[in-house]
Coordinates of C-alpha atoms in Angstrom, one line a residue:
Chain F
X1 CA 195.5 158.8 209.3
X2 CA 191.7 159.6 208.5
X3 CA 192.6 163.0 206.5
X4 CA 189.7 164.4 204.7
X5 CA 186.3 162.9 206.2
X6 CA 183.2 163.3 204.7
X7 CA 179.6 162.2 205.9
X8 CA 177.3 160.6 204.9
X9 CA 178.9 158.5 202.1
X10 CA 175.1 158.0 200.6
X11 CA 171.9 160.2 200.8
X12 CA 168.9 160.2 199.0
X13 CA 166.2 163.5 199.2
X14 CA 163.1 164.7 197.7
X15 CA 162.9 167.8 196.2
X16 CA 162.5 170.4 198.5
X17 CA 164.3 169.0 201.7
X18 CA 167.2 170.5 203.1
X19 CA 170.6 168.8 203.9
X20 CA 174.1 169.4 205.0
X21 CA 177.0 167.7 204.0
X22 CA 179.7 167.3 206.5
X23 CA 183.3 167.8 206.0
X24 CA 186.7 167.1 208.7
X25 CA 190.1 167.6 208.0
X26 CA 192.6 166.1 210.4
X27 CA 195.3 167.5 208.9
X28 CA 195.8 171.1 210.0
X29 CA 194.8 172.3 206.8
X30 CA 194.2 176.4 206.4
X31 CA 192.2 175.7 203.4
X32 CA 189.0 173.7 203.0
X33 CA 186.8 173.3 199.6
X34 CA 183.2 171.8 198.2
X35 CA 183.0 170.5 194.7
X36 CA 180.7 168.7 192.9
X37 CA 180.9 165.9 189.9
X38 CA 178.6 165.4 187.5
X39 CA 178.8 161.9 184.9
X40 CA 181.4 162.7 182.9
X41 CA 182.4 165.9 183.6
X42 CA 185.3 167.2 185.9
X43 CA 184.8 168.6 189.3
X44 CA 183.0 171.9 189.6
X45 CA 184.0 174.4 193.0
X46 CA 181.3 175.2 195.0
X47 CA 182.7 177.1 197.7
X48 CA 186.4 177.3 199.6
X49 CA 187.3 178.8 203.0
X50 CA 191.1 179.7 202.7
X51 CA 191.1 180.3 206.2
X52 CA 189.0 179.9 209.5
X53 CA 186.5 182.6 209.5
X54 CA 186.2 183.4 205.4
X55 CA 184.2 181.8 202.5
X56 CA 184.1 182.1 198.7
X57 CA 182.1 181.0 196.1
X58 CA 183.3 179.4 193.6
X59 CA 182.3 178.2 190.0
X60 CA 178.6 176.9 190.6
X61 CA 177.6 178.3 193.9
X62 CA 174.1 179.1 193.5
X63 CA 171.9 176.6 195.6
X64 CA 174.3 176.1 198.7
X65 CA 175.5 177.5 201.8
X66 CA 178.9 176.6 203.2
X67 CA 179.8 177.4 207.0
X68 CA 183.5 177.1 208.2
X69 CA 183.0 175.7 211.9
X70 CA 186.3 175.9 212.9
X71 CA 189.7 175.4 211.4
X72 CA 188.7 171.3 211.2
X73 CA 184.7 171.2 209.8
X74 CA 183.8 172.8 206.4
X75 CA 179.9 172.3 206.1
X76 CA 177.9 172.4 202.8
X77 CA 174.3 173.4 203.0
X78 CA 171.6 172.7 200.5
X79 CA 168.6 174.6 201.8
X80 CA 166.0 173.4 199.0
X81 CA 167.5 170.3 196.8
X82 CA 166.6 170.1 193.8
X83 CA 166.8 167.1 191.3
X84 CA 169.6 169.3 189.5
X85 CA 172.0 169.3 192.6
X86 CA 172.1 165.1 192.1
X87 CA 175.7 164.5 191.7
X88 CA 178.8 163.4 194.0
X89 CA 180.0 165.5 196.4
X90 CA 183.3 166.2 197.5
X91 CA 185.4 167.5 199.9
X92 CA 189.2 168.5 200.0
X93 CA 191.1 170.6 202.0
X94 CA 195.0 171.8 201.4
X95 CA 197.9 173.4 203.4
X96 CA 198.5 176.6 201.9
X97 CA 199.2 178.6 198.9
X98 CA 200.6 176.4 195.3
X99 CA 200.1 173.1 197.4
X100 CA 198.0 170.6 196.5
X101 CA 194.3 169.5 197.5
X102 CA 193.3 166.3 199.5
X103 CA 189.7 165.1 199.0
X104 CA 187.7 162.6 200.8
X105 CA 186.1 159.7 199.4
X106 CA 182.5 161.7 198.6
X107 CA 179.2 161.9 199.2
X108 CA 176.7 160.7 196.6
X109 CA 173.4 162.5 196.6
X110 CA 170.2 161.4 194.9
X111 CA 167.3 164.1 194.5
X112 CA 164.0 162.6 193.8
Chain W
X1 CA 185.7 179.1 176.5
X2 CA 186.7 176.9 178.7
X3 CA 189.2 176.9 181.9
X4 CA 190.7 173.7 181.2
X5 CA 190.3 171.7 178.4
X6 CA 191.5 167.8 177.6
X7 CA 190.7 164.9 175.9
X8 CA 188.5 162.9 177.4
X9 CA 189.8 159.8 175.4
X10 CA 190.0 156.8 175.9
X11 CA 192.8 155.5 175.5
X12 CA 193.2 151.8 175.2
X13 CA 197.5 151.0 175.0
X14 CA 199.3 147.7 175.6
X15 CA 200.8 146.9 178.9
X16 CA 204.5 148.0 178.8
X17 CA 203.4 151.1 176.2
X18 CA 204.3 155.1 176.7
X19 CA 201.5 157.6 176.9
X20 CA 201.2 160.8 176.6
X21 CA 198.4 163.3 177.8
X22 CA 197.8 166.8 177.4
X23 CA 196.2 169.4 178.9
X24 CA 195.5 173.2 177.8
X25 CA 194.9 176.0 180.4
X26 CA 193.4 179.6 179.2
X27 CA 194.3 181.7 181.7
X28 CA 197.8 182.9 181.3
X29 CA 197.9 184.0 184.8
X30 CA 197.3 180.0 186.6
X31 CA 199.8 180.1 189.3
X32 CA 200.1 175.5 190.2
X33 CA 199.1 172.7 188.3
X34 CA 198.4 169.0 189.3
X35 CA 197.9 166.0 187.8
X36 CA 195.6 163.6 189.9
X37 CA 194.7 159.9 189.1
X38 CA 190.5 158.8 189.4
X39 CA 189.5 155.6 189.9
X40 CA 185.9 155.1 188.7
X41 CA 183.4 156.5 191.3
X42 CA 186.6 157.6 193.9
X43 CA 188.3 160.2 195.0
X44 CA 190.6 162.2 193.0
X45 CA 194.4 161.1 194.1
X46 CA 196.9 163.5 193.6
X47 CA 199.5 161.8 190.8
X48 CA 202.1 164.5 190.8
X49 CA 202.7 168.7 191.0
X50 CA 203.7 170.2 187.4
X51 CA 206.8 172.4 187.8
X52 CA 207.8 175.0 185.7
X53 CA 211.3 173.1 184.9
X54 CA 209.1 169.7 184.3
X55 CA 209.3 167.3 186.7
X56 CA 209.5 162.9 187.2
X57 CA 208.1 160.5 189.8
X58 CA 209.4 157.1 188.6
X59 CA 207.3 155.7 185.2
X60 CA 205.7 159.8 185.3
X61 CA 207.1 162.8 183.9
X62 CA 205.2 166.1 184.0
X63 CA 205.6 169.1 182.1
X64 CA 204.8 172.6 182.0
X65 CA 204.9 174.9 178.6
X66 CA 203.4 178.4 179.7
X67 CA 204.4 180.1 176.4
X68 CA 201.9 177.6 175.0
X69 CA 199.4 177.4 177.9
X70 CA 199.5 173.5 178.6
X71 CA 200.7 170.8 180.6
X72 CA 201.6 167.1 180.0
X73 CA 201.7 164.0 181.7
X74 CA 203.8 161.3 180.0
X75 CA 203.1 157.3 181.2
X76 CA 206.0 155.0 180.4
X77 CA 206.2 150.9 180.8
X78 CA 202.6 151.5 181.1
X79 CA 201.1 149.1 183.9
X80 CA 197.4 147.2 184.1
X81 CA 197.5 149.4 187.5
X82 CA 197.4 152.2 185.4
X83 CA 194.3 151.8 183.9
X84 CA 192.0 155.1 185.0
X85 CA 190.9 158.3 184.8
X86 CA 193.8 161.6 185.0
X87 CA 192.3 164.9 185.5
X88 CA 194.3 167.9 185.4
X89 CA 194.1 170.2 187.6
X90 CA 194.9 174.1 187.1
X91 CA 194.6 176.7 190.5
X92 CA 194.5 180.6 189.6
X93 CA 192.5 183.6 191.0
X94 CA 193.9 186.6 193.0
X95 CA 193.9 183.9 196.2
X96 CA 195.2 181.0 194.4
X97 CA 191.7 179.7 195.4
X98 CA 190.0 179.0 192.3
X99 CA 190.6 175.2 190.6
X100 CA 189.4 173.7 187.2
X101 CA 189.4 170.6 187.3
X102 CA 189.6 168.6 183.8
X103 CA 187.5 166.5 182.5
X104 CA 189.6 163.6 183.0
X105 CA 191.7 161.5 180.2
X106 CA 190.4 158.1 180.7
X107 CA 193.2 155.1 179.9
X108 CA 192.6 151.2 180.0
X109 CA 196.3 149.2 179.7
X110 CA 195.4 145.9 178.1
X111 CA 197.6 143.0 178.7

């Protein structure tokens, strides 16, 4: 059971570049979600897609772009890093309405 | 003001100790809450959903108080296992969509 996969699991960037994050869900998940954590704070949502087709933003959205694929692949785009988006990055994705989020294991980003 | 509040801790207890945590939520209309475990520089794991009648996994018991706006997580027989970081989680927005995350309670069990 892979469940939530996220790639790559490291990544460092100079300021300026442009990345995305990848994201797969095996699980037949409707919903699909980007966070961030920052040392010693608790995870911040960047965007969610409750469905194929739709996006949000959520708390801290400025700086990213998020592209639901399909109902699998939840992308998170950074289109200009900057040393403020260094942080981990994770992924979850959840069945439906009141149920709970899986996350994969992260991606750690470094902005130089 | 914040979404979701806690004490970050720490909390250093004996092995075999009860714990309790707590966890205050400002939006009276938050729809699910969640407890999750963290180990240091993981995932998130999800511990246990909070019910409104309060609810037990083994050692765990959760509980909800919306009059008061929090939630608790209560650690018996505390185990070295144990020893890590519990966020709480709170969902709310028109789509159920939205999530604040806690800081995290961090506990060590020392033997």
């Amino acid at each position: 059971n892979a469940g939530v996969t996220q790639t790559p699991k490291f990544q460092v960037l100079k300021t300026g570049q442009s990345m995305t994050l990848q994201c797969a869900q095996d699980m037949n998940h409707n919903s699909m979600y980007w966070y961030r954590q920052d040392p010693g704070m608790g995870l911040r949502l960047i965007y969610y897609s409750a469905s194929e087709g739709t996006t949000d933003k959520g708390e801290v959205p400025n700086g990213y772009n998020v592209s639901r694929l399909n109902k699998r692949e939840f992308s998170l785009r950074l289109e200009s890093a900057a040393p403020s988006q260094t942080s981990v990055y994770f992924c979850a994705s959840r069945t439906g309405y009141n149920q709970p989020q899986h996350f994969g294991d992260g991606t750690r980003l470094s902005i130089l | 003001r914040k979404e979701v509040e806690q004490d970050p801790g720490p909390f250093n207890v004996p092995e075999g100790a009860t714990v309790a945590f707590n966890c205050t939520y400002s939006n009276s209309a938050s729809q699910s809450f969640f407890w999750y475990r963290q180990d240091c520089r993981k995932e998130p794991k999800l511990l246990m959903s909070v019910y409104s009648s309060g609810n037990e996994d083994g050692r765990f018991t959760a509980q909800l108080n919306r009059a008061s706006q929090y939630i608790s997580l209560l650690i018996r027989d505390s185990k070295l296992s144990d020893s890590a970081t519990y966020p709480c989680v709170v969902n709310t927005g028109d789509t159920g969509n939205q999530f604040y995350f806690g800081t995290g309670t961090s506990l060590t069990v020392i033997p």
